[in-house]
Structures are given as structure tokens and as C-alpha cells.
Coordinates of C-alpha atoms in Angstrom, one line a residue:
Chain T
X645 CA 0.0 0.0 0.0
X646 CA 2.8 2.5 0.8
X647 CA 4.5 1.6 -2.5
X648 CA 1.4 2.8 -4.4
X649 CA 1.1 5.8 -2.2
X650 CA 4.7 6.8 -2.9
X651 CA 4.3 6.3 -6.6
X652 CA 1.1 8.3 -6.7
X653 CA 2.6 11.1 -4.6
X654 CA 5.8 11.2 -6.6
X655 CA 3.8 11.8 -9.8
X656 CA 1.6 14.3 -8.0
X657 CA 4.6 16.2 -6.5
X658 CA 6.6 16.2 -9.7
X659 CA 3.7 17.7 -11.6
X660 CA 3.1 20.4 -9.0
X661 CA 6.8 21.2 -8.8
X662 CA 7.0 21.6 -12.6
X663 CA 3.8 23.6 -12.6
X664 CA 5.2 26.0 -10.0
X665 CA 8.6 26.4 -11.7
X666 CA 6.8 27.0 -15.1
X667 CA 5.2 30.1 -13.5
X668 CA 8.6 31.7 -13.1
X669 CA 9.3 34.5 -15.5
X670 CA 13.0 33.9 -16.1
X671 CA 15.4 33.5 -19.1
X672 CA 14.8 30.3 -21.0
X673 CA 18.4 29.0 -20.7
X674 CA 18.4 29.5 -17.0
X675 CA 14.9 27.9 -16.7
X676 CA 16.3 24.8 -18.3
X677 CA 18.9 24.5 -15.6
X678 CA 16.3 25.0 -12.9
X679 CA 14.1 22.3 -14.4
X680 CA 17.1 20.0 -14.9
X681 CA 17.7 20.0 -11.2
X682 CA 14.1 19.2 -10.3
X683 CA 13.5 16.7 -13.2
X684 CA 16.7 14.8 -12.2
X685 CA 14.3 12.8 -10.1
X686 CA 14.6 11.9 -6.5
X687 CA 12.4 9.8 -4.3
X688 CA 10.6 12.8 -2.8
X689 CA 10.6 10.9 0.5
X690 CA 10.8 14.1 2.6
X691 CA 7.7 15.7 1.2
X692 CA 5.9 12.4 1.2
X693 CA 6.8 12.0 4.9
X694 CA 5.3 15.4 5.5
X695 CA 2.1 14.5 3.7
X696 CA 1.7 11.1 5.4
X697 CA 2.0 12.8 8.8
X698 CA -0.5 15.5 7.8
X699 CA -3.0 12.9 6.5
X700 CA -2.9 11.2 9.9
X701 CA -5.1 14.2 11.0
X702 CA -6.8 15.4 7.8
X703 CA -8.6 13.7 4.9
X704 CA -7.3 16.1 2.3
X705 CA -3.9 17.5 1.1
X706 CA -5.0 21.2 0.9
X707 CA -2.6 22.8 3.3
X708 CA 0.3 20.4 2.9
X709 CA 1.1 20.7 -0.8
X710 CA 2.9 24.1 -0.7
X711 CA 5.0 23.2 2.3
X712 CA 5.8 19.8 0.8
X713 CA 7.1 21.3 -2.5
X714 CA 9.0 24.0 -0.6
X715 CA 10.7 21.3 1.4
X716 CA 11.7 19.4 -1.8
X717 CA 13.1 22.6 -3.2
X718 CA 15.3 23.0 -0.2
X719 CA 16.4 19.4 -0.3
X720 CA 17.2 19.8 -4.0
X721 CA 19.2 23.0 -3.4
X722 CA 21.2 21.2 -0.7
X723 CA 22.1 18.4 -3.1
X724 CA 23.1 20.8 -5.9
X725 CA 25.4 22.7 -3.5
X726 CA 26.8 19.6 -1.8
X727 CA 27.8 18.2 -5.3
X728 CA 29.9 21.3 -6.1
X729 CA 33.6 20.7 -6.7
X730 CA 34.4 22.7 -3.5
X731 CA 32.2 20.4 -1.5
X732 CA 31.7 16.7 -2.2
X733 CA 32.8 17.1 -5.9
X734 CA 30.4 14.7 -7.4
X735 CA 30.0 14.4 -11.2
X736 CA 27.0 12.1 -11.2
X737 CA 23.8 11.8 -9.2
X738 CA 21.2 9.2 -10.0
X739 CA 23.0 8.2 -13.1
X740 CA 23.1 11.6 -14.8
X741 CA 25.6 14.5 -14.7
X742 CA 25.3 16.8 -11.7
X743 CA 24.0 20.3 -12.5
X744 CA 27.4 21.9 -12.4
X745 CA 28.8 19.3 -14.8
X746 CA 25.8 19.5 -17.2
X747 CA 25.8 23.3 -17.1
X748 CA 28.5 25.1 -15.1
X749 CA 29.4 26.0 -11.5
X750 CA 28.0 29.5 -11.5
X751 CA 24.7 28.2 -12.8
X752 CA 24.6 25.4 -10.1
X753 CA 25.3 27.9 -7.3
X754 CA 22.6 30.3 -8.6
X755 CA 20.0 27.6 -9.2
X756 CA 20.6 26.3 -5.7
X757 CA 20.4 29.8 -4.2
X758 CA 17.2 30.3 -6.1
X759 CA 15.5 27.1 -5.1
X760 CA 16.2 28.0 -1.4
X761 CA 14.8 31.5 -1.9
X762 CA 11.8 30.3 -3.9
X763 CA 10.9 27.8 -1.2
X764 CA 10.2 30.6 1.2
X765 CA 8.3 32.5 -1.5
X766 CA 6.1 29.5 -2.2
X767 CA 5.2 29.2 1.5
X768 CA 4.7 32.9 2.1
X769 CA 2.5 33.4 -0.9
X770 CA 0.5 30.1 -0.5
X771 CA -3.2 30.6 -1.0
X772 CA -4.0 27.6 1.2
X773 CA -2.3 28.6 4.5
X774 CA -3.3 30.9 7.3
X775 CA -0.7 33.5 8.3
X776 CA 0.3 31.6 11.5
X777 CA 0.6 28.4 9.5
X778 CA 2.9 30.0 7.0
X779 CA 5.0 31.4 9.8
X780 CA 5.3 28.0 11.6
X781 CA 6.3 26.4 8.4
X782 CA 8.9 29.0 7.6
X783 CA 10.3 28.9 11.1
X784 CA 10.7 25.1 10.9
X785 CA 12.2 25.1 7.4
X786 CA 14.6 28.0 8.1
X787 CA 15.7 26.5 11.4
X788 CA 16.3 22.9 10.2
X789 CA 17.9 24.0 6.9
X790 CA 20.0 26.7 8.6
X791 CA 23.2 27.2 10.5
X792 CA 22.0 25.2 13.5
X793 CA 20.7 22.4 11.3
X794 CA 21.6 21.1 7.8
X795 CA 24.4 23.7 7.2
X796 CA 26.2 22.8 10.4
X797 CA 25.9 19.2 9.5
X798 CA 27.4 19.7 6.1
X799 CA 30.2 21.8 7.6
X800 CA 31.0 19.1 10.2
X801 CA 30.7 16.4 7.5
X802 CA 33.3 18.1 5.3
X803 CA 35.6 18.6 8.3
X804 CA 35.3 15.0 9.4
X805 CA 36.7 13.6 6.1
X806 CA 39.9 11.7 6.7
X807 CA 39.2 11.4 10.4
X808 CA 37.8 8.4 12.3
X809 CA 34.7 9.3 14.1
X810 CA 33.0 7.9 17.2
X811 CA 29.5 6.7 16.9
X812 CA 28.1 9.6 18.9
X813 CA 29.9 12.1 16.6
X814 CA 28.5 10.4 13.6
X815 CA 25.0 10.5 15.1
X816 CA 25.4 14.2 15.8
X817 CA 26.5 15.0 12.2
X818 CA 23.6 13.0 10.7
X819 CA 21.1 14.5 13.1
X820 CA 22.1 17.9 11.8
X821 CA 22.7 17.1 8.1
X822 CA 19.7 15.0 7.4
X823 CA 17.8 14.5 10.6
X824 CA 16.8 18.2 11.2
X825 CA 15.0 18.4 7.9
X826 CA 13.3 15.1 8.4
X827 CA 12.0 16.2 11.8
X828 CA 10.9 19.5 10.3
X829 CA 8.9 17.6 7.7
X830 CA 7.1 15.6 10.4
X831 CA 6.5 18.6 12.7
X832 CA 5.1 20.7 9.9
X833 CA 2.8 17.9 8.7
X834 CA 1.6 17.3 12.3
X835 CA 1.1 21.1 13.1
X836 CA -0.8 21.8 9.9
X837 CA -2.9 18.7 10.4
X838 CA -3.9 20.0 13.8
X839 CA -1.9 17.8 16.1
X840 CA -1.7 18.7 19.8
X841 CA 1.7 19.8 21.2
X842 CA 2.3 16.5 23.0
X843 CA 1.5 14.7 19.7
X844 CA 4.0 16.9 17.9
X845 CA 6.6 16.2 20.5
X846 CA 6.1 12.4 20.2
X847 CA 6.2 12.5 16.4
X848 CA 9.3 14.7 16.5
X849 CA 11.0 11.9 18.5
X850 CA 9.7 9.4 16.0
X851 CA 11.3 11.6 13.4
X852 CA 14.6 11.6 15.2
X853 CA 14.9 7.8 15.1
X854 CA 13.5 7.7 11.6
X855 CA 16.3 10.0 10.5
X856 CA 19.0 7.8 12.1
X857 CA 17.4 4.7 10.5
X858 CA 17.5 6.4 7.1
X859 CA 21.2 7.3 7.5
X860 CA 22.3 3.9 8.7
X861 CA 20.5 2.3 5.8
X862 CA 22.2 4.7 3.5
X863 CA 25.6 3.7 4.8
X864 CA 24.7 0.0 4.6
X865 CA 23.6 0.4 1.0
X866 CA 26.8 2.1 0.2
X867 CA 28.7 -1.1 1.4
X868 CA 26.2 -3.7 0.1
X869 CA 25.7 -2.0 -3.2
X870 CA 29.4 -2.2 -3.9
X871 CA 29.7 -5.8 -2.7
X872 CA 27.1 -6.7 -5.2
X873 CA 28.6 -4.8 -8.1
X874 CA 32.3 -5.0 -7.7
X875 CA 32.7 -7.8 -5.2
X876 CA 34.4 -6.0 -2.4
X877 CA 33.2 -3.5 0.2
X878 CA 34.6 -0.3 -1.1
X879 CA 31.9 2.3 -1.4
X880 CA 32.0 5.9 -2.4
X881 CA 32.0 6.9 1.3
X882 CA 35.1 4.9 1.9
X883 CA 36.8 6.3 -1.1
X884 CA 36.2 9.7 0.3
X885 CA 37.3 8.6 3.8
X886 CA 34.0 9.4 5.3
X887 CA 33.1 7.5 8.5
X888 CA 30.1 5.3 8.2
X889 CA 28.1 3.1 10.6
X890 CA 29.3 -0.2 9.1
X891 CA 32.9 1.0 9.1
X892 CA 32.8 2.1 12.8
X893 CA 30.5 -0.7 14.1
X894 CA 30.8 -3.5 11.6
X895 CA 28.0 -4.4 9.3
X896 CA 26.2 -6.7 11.7
X897 CA 26.3 -4.3 14.6
X898 CA 25.1 -1.4 12.2
X899 CA 22.1 -3.5 11.3
X900 CA 21.4 -4.2 14.9
X901 CA 21.5 -0.5 15.8
X902 CA 19.2 0.2 12.9
X903 CA 16.7 -2.3 14.2
X904 CA 17.0 -0.8 17.7
X905 CA 16.2 2.7 16.3
X906 CA 13.3 1.3 14.3
X907 CA 11.9 -0.1 17.6
X908 CA 12.3 3.2 19.3
X909 CA 10.6 5.0 16.5
X910 CA 7.6 2.6 16.7
X911 CA 7.4 3.3 20.5
X912 CA 7.2 7.0 19.8
X913 CA 4.6 6.5 17.1
X914 CA 2.6 4.6 19.8
X915 CA 3.0 7.5 22.2
X916 CA 1.7 10.0 19.7
X917 CA -1.7 8.2 19.7
X918 CA -2.3 8.6 16.0
X919 CA -3.6 5.9 13.7
X920 CA -1.7 6.2 10.5
X921 CA -0.2 2.8 9.4
X922 CA 1.3 4.4 6.3
X923 CA 3.8 6.2 8.6
X924 CA 5.0 2.9 10.0
X925 CA 5.2 1.5 6.5
X926 CA 7.2 4.5 5.5
X927 CA 9.6 3.8 8.5
X928 CA 10.0 0.3 7.0
X929 CA 10.7 1.8 3.6
X930 CA 13.3 4.1 5.1
X931 CA 15.0 1.3 6.9
X932 CA 14.9 -1.5 4.4
X933 CA 15.1 0.3 1.0
X934 CA 17.4 -1.1 -1.6
X935 CA 18.3 2.3 -3.2
Chain Z
X1306 CA 22.4 65.3 9.1
X1307 CA 22.1 62.2 6.9
X1308 CA 25.9 61.5 7.5
X1309 CA 25.4 61.4 11.2
X1310 CA 22.2 59.3 10.8
X1311 CA 24.2 56.8 8.6
X1312 CA 27.0 56.6 11.1
X1313 CA 24.7 56.0 14.0
X1314 CA 22.7 53.4 12.2
X1315 CA 25.8 51.6 10.9
X1316 CA 27.0 51.2 14.5
X1317 CA 23.5 50.2 15.6
X1318 CA 23.0 47.7 12.8
X1319 CA 26.5 46.2 13.3
X1320 CA 25.9 45.7 17.0
X1321 CA 22.5 44.0 16.3
X1322 CA 23.9 41.8 13.6
X1323 CA 26.7 40.7 15.8
X1324 CA 24.3 40.1 18.7
X1325 CA 22.0 38.0 16.5
X1326 CA 24.9 35.9 15.1
X1327 CA 26.3 35.4 18.6
X1328 CA 23.1 33.7 19.6
X1329 CA 23.8 30.9 17.1
X1330 CA 24.9 27.6 18.5
X1331 CA 27.4 26.5 15.9
X1332 CA 31.0 25.3 15.9
X1333 CA 33.5 28.0 16.7
X1334 CA 35.6 27.7 13.6
X1335 CA 32.5 28.1 11.5
X1336 CA 31.2 31.0 13.5
X1337 CA 34.4 32.8 12.8
X1338 CA 33.7 32.6 9.1
X1339 CA 30.2 33.8 9.6
X1340 CA 31.4 36.8 11.6
X1341 CA 34.2 37.5 9.2
X1342 CA 31.6 38.0 6.4
X1343 CA 29.5 40.4 8.5
X1344 CA 32.4 42.2 10.1
X1345 CA 34.0 42.8 6.7
X1346 CA 32.0 46.0 6.9
X1347 CA 29.8 47.4 4.3
X1348 CA 27.9 50.7 4.2
X1349 CA 24.6 49.1 5.3
X1350 CA 22.9 51.4 2.9
X1351 CA 20.0 49.0 2.1
X1352 CA 18.9 48.5 5.7
X1353 CA 19.4 52.2 6.3
X1354 CA 17.2 53.0 3.4
X1355 CA 14.5 50.6 4.8
X1356 CA 14.7 52.4 8.2
X1357 CA 14.6 55.9 6.8
X1358 CA 11.5 55.0 4.8
X1359 CA 9.9 53.4 7.9
X1360 CA 10.7 56.4 10.0
X1361 CA 8.8 58.6 7.6
X1362 CA 5.7 57.1 9.2
X1363 CA 6.8 56.0 12.7
X1364 CA 8.8 57.7 15.5
X1365 CA 10.5 54.4 16.5
X1366 CA 12.4 51.6 15.0
X1367 CA 10.6 48.7 16.8
X1368 CA 9.3 46.8 13.8
X1369 CA 12.0 47.6 11.3
X1370 CA 15.1 46.3 13.0
X1371 CA 14.6 42.6 12.3
X1372 CA 13.6 43.1 8.6
X1373 CA 16.6 45.5 8.2
X1374 CA 19.2 43.0 9.5
X1375 CA 17.5 40.2 7.5
X1376 CA 18.0 42.3 4.4
X1377 CA 21.6 43.0 5.2
X1378 CA 22.2 39.2 5.7
X1379 CA 20.7 38.6 2.2
X1380 CA 22.9 41.3 0.7
X1381 CA 26.0 39.9 2.4
X1382 CA 25.2 36.4 1.2
X1383 CA 24.9 37.7 -2.3
X1384 CA 28.3 39.3 -2.2
X1385 CA 29.9 36.2 -0.8
X1386 CA 28.5 34.0 -3.6
X1387 CA 29.2 36.6 -6.3
X1388 CA 32.8 36.8 -5.2
X1389 CA 33.3 33.0 -5.7
X1390 CA 35.8 31.8 -8.3
X1391 CA 32.9 30.4 -10.5
X1392 CA 31.2 33.7 -10.4
X1393 CA 33.1 37.1 -10.4
X1394 CA 36.2 35.5 -9.0
X1395 CA 37.2 38.4 -6.6
X1396 CA 40.0 38.0 -4.2
X1397 CA 39.4 41.2 -2.3
X1398 CA 36.5 43.2 -1.1
X1399 CA 36.8 46.4 0.8
X1400 CA 40.5 45.9 1.1
X1401 CA 40.5 42.6 2.7
X1402 CA 40.5 39.0 1.4
X1403 CA 37.1 37.7 0.3
X1404 CA 35.6 34.9 2.4
X1405 CA 36.6 32.1 0.1
X1406 CA 40.2 33.4 0.0
X1407 CA 40.4 33.9 3.8
X1408 CA 38.8 30.5 4.5
X1409 CA 37.9 28.2 1.6
X1410 CA 35.2 27.9 -1.1
X1411 CA 33.2 25.3 0.7
X1412 CA 33.0 27.6 3.8
X1413 CA 32.0 30.6 1.6
X1414 CA 29.2 28.6 -0.1
X1415 CA 27.9 27.4 3.3
X1416 CA 28.2 30.8 5.1
X1417 CA 26.3 32.4 2.2
X1418 CA 23.6 29.7 2.2
X1419 CA 23.3 30.1 5.9
X1420 CA 22.9 33.9 5.9
X1421 CA 20.1 33.6 3.3
X1422 CA 18.4 30.9 5.4
X1423 CA 18.9 32.8 8.6
X1424 CA 17.4 36.0 7.2
X1425 CA 14.1 34.2 6.9
X1426 CA 14.5 32.7 10.3
X1427 CA 15.1 36.2 11.8
X1428 CA 11.9 37.6 10.3
X1429 CA 9.7 34.6 11.0
X1430 CA 10.7 34.5 14.6
X1431 CA 10.7 38.3 15.2
X1432 CA 9.1 39.3 18.5
X1433 CA 8.2 42.7 17.1
X1434 CA 6.2 41.8 14.0
X1435 CA 2.6 40.7 13.6
X1436 CA 2.0 37.6 11.5
X1437 CA 0.9 39.6 8.4
X1438 CA 3.9 41.9 8.7
X1439 CA 6.2 38.9 8.8
X1440 CA 4.6 37.4 5.7
X1441 CA 4.7 40.7 3.7
X1442 CA 8.4 41.0 4.6
X1443 CA 9.2 37.5 3.6
X1444 CA 7.2 37.8 0.4
X1445 CA 9.1 40.9 -0.6
X1446 CA 12.5 39.6 0.4
X1447 CA 12.1 36.2 -1.3
X1448 CA 10.7 37.7 -4.4
X1449 CA 13.3 40.4 -4.8
X1450 CA 16.3 38.1 -3.9
X1451 CA 14.9 35.2 -6.0
X1452 CA 14.8 33.9 -9.5
X1453 CA 12.8 36.8 -10.8
X1454 CA 15.0 39.4 -9.1
X1455 CA 18.6 39.4 -7.9
X1456 CA 19.4 35.9 -9.1
X1457 CA 18.1 36.6 -12.6
X1458 CA 20.2 39.7 -12.6
X1459 CA 23.4 37.9 -11.6
X1460 CA 22.7 35.2 -14.2
X1461 CA 22.2 37.9 -17.0
X1462 CA 25.2 39.8 -15.7
X1463 CA 27.5 36.8 -16.0
X1464 CA 26.2 36.0 -19.4
X1465 CA 26.7 39.6 -20.6
X1466 CA 30.4 39.6 -20.0
X1467 CA 32.4 40.1 -23.2
X1468 CA 29.3 41.4 -25.0
X1469 CA 28.4 45.0 -25.7
X1470 CA 25.0 45.9 -24.2
X1471 CA 22.4 48.4 -25.1
X1472 CA 21.4 50.9 -22.4
X1473 CA 18.0 49.3 -22.0
X1474 CA 19.6 45.8 -21.5
X1475 CA 22.0 47.3 -18.9
X1476 CA 19.0 48.9 -17.1
X1477 CA 17.2 45.6 -17.1
X1478 CA 20.1 43.8 -15.6
X1479 CA 20.7 46.3 -12.9
X1480 CA 17.0 46.6 -12.0
X1481 CA 17.1 42.9 -11.4
X1482 CA 20.5 42.6 -9.8
X1483 CA 20.5 45.5 -7.4
X1484 CA 17.2 47.4 -8.1
X1485 CA 14.8 44.7 -6.9
X1486 CA 16.3 44.5 -3.4
X1487 CA 16.4 48.3 -3.1
X1488 CA 12.8 48.5 -4.0
X1489 CA 11.9 45.7 -1.5
X1490 CA 13.8 47.7 1.2
X1491 CA 11.6 50.7 0.6
X1492 CA 8.4 48.8 0.2
X1493 CA 8.9 46.9 3.5
X1494 CA 9.8 50.1 5.3
X1495 CA 6.7 51.8 3.9
X1496 CA 4.4 48.9 4.6
X1497 CA 5.6 48.3 8.2
X1498 CA 5.4 52.0 8.8
X1499 CA 1.7 52.0 7.8
X1500 CA 1.8 53.6 4.3
X1501 CA -1.3 53.5 2.1
X1502 CA -1.1 51.5 -1.1
X1503 CA -0.8 54.6 -3.3
X1504 CA 2.1 55.8 -1.1
X1505 CA 3.8 52.4 -1.3
X1506 CA 3.4 52.6 -5.1
X1507 CA 4.9 56.1 -5.4
X1508 CA 7.8 55.1 -3.1
X1509 CA 8.4 51.9 -5.1
X1510 CA 8.8 54.1 -8.2
X1511 CA 11.1 56.4 -6.2
X1512 CA 13.1 53.2 -5.4
X1513 CA 13.3 52.2 -9.0
X1514 CA 15.0 55.5 -9.9
X1515 CA 17.1 55.4 -6.8
X1516 CA 18.4 52.0 -7.8
X1517 CA 19.4 53.2 -11.2
X1518 CA 21.1 56.2 -9.7
X1519 CA 23.0 53.9 -7.4
X1520 CA 24.2 51.7 -10.2
X1521 CA 25.2 54.6 -12.6
X1522 CA 27.2 56.2 -9.8
X1523 CA 28.8 52.8 -9.1
X1524 CA 30.0 52.6 -12.7
X1525 CA 31.1 56.3 -12.7
X1526 CA 33.2 55.6 -9.5
X1527 CA 34.7 52.6 -11.2
X1528 CA 36.0 54.9 -14.0
X1529 CA 36.9 57.9 -11.9
X1530 CA 38.5 56.0 -9.1
X1531 CA 40.9 54.5 -11.6
X1532 CA 41.5 57.8 -13.3
X1533 CA 42.6 59.2 -10.0
X1534 CA 44.8 56.3 -9.1
X1535 CA 46.4 55.0 -12.2
X1536 CA 45.8 57.9 -14.6
X1537 CA 43.7 56.1 -17.2
X1538 CA 40.1 55.0 -17.3
X1539 CA 40.6 51.2 -16.9
X1540 CA 38.4 50.0 -14.1
X1541 CA 37.8 46.5 -12.9
X1542 CA 34.5 46.4 -14.8
X1543 CA 36.4 47.1 -18.0
X1544 CA 39.0 44.5 -17.2
X1545 CA 36.2 42.0 -16.9
X1546 CA 34.6 43.3 -20.1
X1547 CA 31.4 44.3 -18.3
X1548 CA 29.3 46.9 -19.9
X1549 CA 28.9 50.1 -17.9
X1550 CA 27.0 53.3 -18.3
X1551 CA 30.1 55.5 -18.9
X1552 CA 31.4 53.0 -21.5
X1553 CA 28.1 52.8 -23.4
X1554 CA 27.1 56.4 -23.1
X1555 CA 30.3 58.3 -22.3
X1556 CA 31.0 59.8 -18.9
X1557 CA 29.2 63.1 -19.5
X1558 CA 26.1 61.5 -20.8
X1559 CA 26.1 58.9 -17.9
X1560 CA 26.2 61.8 -15.4
X1561 CA 23.3 63.5 -17.3
X1562 CA 21.2 60.3 -17.1
X1563 CA 22.0 60.0 -13.5
X1564 CA 20.8 63.6 -12.9
X1565 CA 17.6 62.8 -14.9
X1566 CA 16.8 59.8 -12.7
X1567 CA 17.5 61.8 -9.6
X1568 CA 14.9 64.3 -10.8
X1569 CA 12.4 61.5 -11.5
X1570 CA 13.0 60.1 -8.0
X1571 CA 12.3 63.4 -6.4
X1572 CA 9.1 63.7 -8.4
X1573 CA 8.0 60.3 -7.1
X1574 CA 8.9 61.3 -3.6
X1575 CA 6.7 64.3 -4.0
X1576 CA 3.8 62.1 -5.2
X1577 CA 4.1 59.9 -2.1
X1578 CA 3.1 62.9 0.0
X1579 CA 5.5 62.0 2.8
X1580 CA 7.7 64.4 4.7
X1581 CA 11.1 62.7 5.2
X1582 CA 14.0 64.9 4.1
X1583 CA 16.4 62.2 5.1
X1584 CA 15.1 60.1 2.2
X1585 CA 16.1 62.9 -0.3
X1586 CA 19.4 63.3 1.4
X1587 CA 19.9 59.5 1.1
X1588 CA 19.1 59.8 -2.6
X1589 CA 21.9 62.5 -2.8
X1590 CA 24.3 60.1 -1.0
X1591 CA 23.5 57.3 -3.4
X1592 CA 24.0 59.6 -6.4
X1593 CA 27.0 61.5 -5.3
X1594 CA 29.0 59.2 -3.0
X1595 CA 32.7 58.8 -3.6
X1596 CA 33.1 55.2 -2.6

């Protein structure tokens, strides 16, 4: 059931994203670069997580669409900037050239800057949200994507290359780099749906463990993917001397920790008192995905 | 009088900016880079313009401080990213090393991303603004700094290198690259002050001409500064093969056009019906500044 939901929402979100970007009055050559970054695909898991949380409370998607596409714009901007030569220096993403390789670095910097800026424009001009709802959404997005969230995470991640990390350090980096945005997605979904403050708190904790599960599985895939393809456990993280959970803990222990966090996430889901099986299925997708 | 006002507000804004950034809970080495970008100075003309406009309507600065420092953060981010090697490739700004030269490119990209994001956080969490005031401010900032404003301007500016532009093309680029933000500064100041829609419209037109005056004077200074220093009119714009007003129109004609726009700005000021001589003095500062 979650698979069909994900497929449907991916199509839905892609069409809304394209529609929004088409409304922009910008030079054609630049518009192509903006579209390239969005059409490069992506699983849209963050906005889908936001929508699933929202739908635990409401039977429609009225209020959640604009925050969801804003979140995906912020996520896309972060990938574009992370791929730049000065950062992770990646030439490919999802099997196609990264934006700065397909166009050029200046374009990639500007497209990223623009997506981040446009995200706040989409929320602030939304016809579906009340003023207070816009403000809550903007607070959460700007906090989680900002200096004390994703940006600190990327900074620490870059600094941590070539250095062996402890498990707690690795947790800290990932909670900032990917966890903060995942938690914001859930909190925005819950708030806009009309959750009570204790529910938001429980779901926020759910999101904390979900984020860790997501990252550990990412690291596991990096090892396993390469074992399958080239027969030895050398992944791109290892090439770049990035610390990963399997490398610090061993693969078996990393899988155990992942299971532990999945259990804790389920506990927090229980505490929230909501009835949204799709959210648990999504946890399962995050923890057991193969790509 | 405006000189003293500018000096006072520069000190005031600097201290508020530092105070806000000090509240950030981020790694020390990264904080240093954030502070470097803000402490590198700058005339703070954009936030001052916003404040002067606001003070045409109100006898305090309560509501305008947070939008003003948010605007300066956005302006600072834009300079940091414009200076990057992939963009204008500048090693120095205001006599000191640019951020990516003093630190590194990754840090400069991240500090810029963070300032842009933090600007929206500052406005959305402001204790001084009503919900609708926050939203108006965020709409104006995200629109003027976004794809249809500053970012389009920077894109067109980069594309225009090595090509001779018409005066209208040059106007278009500057209206996007610097004009949009200047107009947003004025509109936010007027709106938060309580201006009527016709007043906001007249002041927006005032801002349009003020922006052009600012840019033409920038180009004139680029030529004159170099005449004074090295005895021939080769400025950094010319080195980079950027079209400028003096180059397209000749220096005399550029000065005449600037005077024309100053006159049109004064007309629009008159139409707004406000009594704020500081705003006219600021126009004079923008048009006749020596640095």
C-alpha cells in the first residue's frame, strides 16, 4: 500500500513542482537549468513523509502541498550545492551528470540559491495557508535547513573527512545534516494537520529515530551495493574517507543498531496516539530500502 | 544630518547583527567565518534605506530592525556568492580578502547559504512583528532576492560579459540585480510604517530610480577611481569586459542620465506625500557618493 502511495505522490509532487517552476518569469536558458535540477528525479521521500504525517489528521492535502514542495526545493538545493567541486565534488547523481557538470558551477550555485529562496516564496504566498501556518512552516524550514541544522551538518561532515569518528559524533553529524529536515517535515505535517503539542513532540522523537534509521541504511547500502557490483566492500563513502556506521561498528552491529532505532521509532509512534499505518510502512521503507 | 544618521545606524545595525549571530549555537571555527563576512564592513545602505522609509511614518524603529538586519544578511550572502571563483572571482572586497580566500570555497558557499536561510528565520521568529507583517516582509525579500529578481540579474550579468550591451539591457540587468532588493527595502519600510497602497506605489517608483542612480554612480566611480589612481580609465569592470553606463554612453552622458533619474526620483517622492527629508538626502548620498 505504501508503495502505491509513494508512486502516486511522486507523480503528483513532480507535476506540482513543474507547474510552480513554469510560472517563473526567467530567461529560458536559466529555466532549463532549474528544471534539470528538479527533473533529475529523487524519491521525494521528505515531502511524502510530511504529507503522510499530515494525513494522519486530515482527509485532504489542501494545506500540505505548498510546504511539501517548498521542502523538496530546499532538499534539491542542498544536493546541488553539496555536489559542487568545492564540497563533495560529485560528477554524477542518480546516473546523470550533476548540475554543475551539465551546465557550469556558476549556474549550479545560482540555481541552488534560487530554489532555497523560492521555497520561502512558495510558502509565504500560499493561498492555502493561514498566516500563522505560514510562519510556523517558515520557522521550521529555516531553522532545520540553517546554521544550526543542515548547514552545520554539512560543515561538520566536510571537516570529518579523513578522520575516524566515534558513533556519537556520527550521530550528531547526521542528526544535523539529514535529521533536522526530516524532523521538520514531520513537525510541519503534524502542526498543519492540527496535532496537539504532545503529539507533535512524540512525532518529533519518532522523526529523530527515523532519520537515524535512514542514514544507517544509506551507509549499509553504500557497502552492500558495492559488494554486489564489484565484489568488495569499497563504497564511495570509503573512497572519500567518510566515516560510516558499518565501518565504525561493523555491518552486523550497524544492522542491529538500525533495528533498535526502528523499535524506538515505533514506540514514539505509539505514544503519539495517532492511527496512520502508512507512517509505520514509511519507516519500514526508510529502513529497508534497496536504493 | 544624513551623514550622522548613517554613522549612528551603521553602529547600531552592526551591533544588532553581531548580537544575533552570537546567539547561534554553531562550531567556533564556522562561527568565525560567519562573523568575518559580517564584520568585513559594508555601508549598510540597504537596511538604512529601509529604516529611513519606515521612520517617515513612525517615530520608533521597533518593527524595522529585524527586517533590516535580515535584508543585510541577504545582501551579504549575495556578495559572498558573487565573489566565488565560479562567479566574479574576486580575491578582495573592501581591502580585505574575500571569504573564500580567507577561509575556503566550501565555507564561503555554506556561510552564504546560511545567511540567506537565517534571514528568513530572523523575520519569521521576530518578536516585534505581527503575523501579516512577517509574511509581507518574507514575500518581498524572497521575491526580490529570488529567480525573478537578484538571481536573474546575476545570471544575466555573468552572461553579458564580453558582450556590448544596449542601455536598456543594462537597465534591465541592474533593475534585477540591485534594483529589486532596493525597491523591496523601501516597500517593506513603507508597509511596516503603515503607508497607504498609493504611497507604497509612489515610493516603489522612487526606489526604481534610486536603484538606477546607485548603479550609474557605481559605474562612474569605477572609472573615476581609476583615473585618480592610475591615470587612465581602466576599471575593474572594463578589465572584466562588463558593460557600464560610462562605456556605453560616455562619462558626460552617464552623469546627465543620473541627474535625470535623480529628478524623477524626487518627483515620485513628491507624489508619495511623505515628509522625510532624510530620504532625499539619502538619494543624494546614493547619487554623489565617492566610494
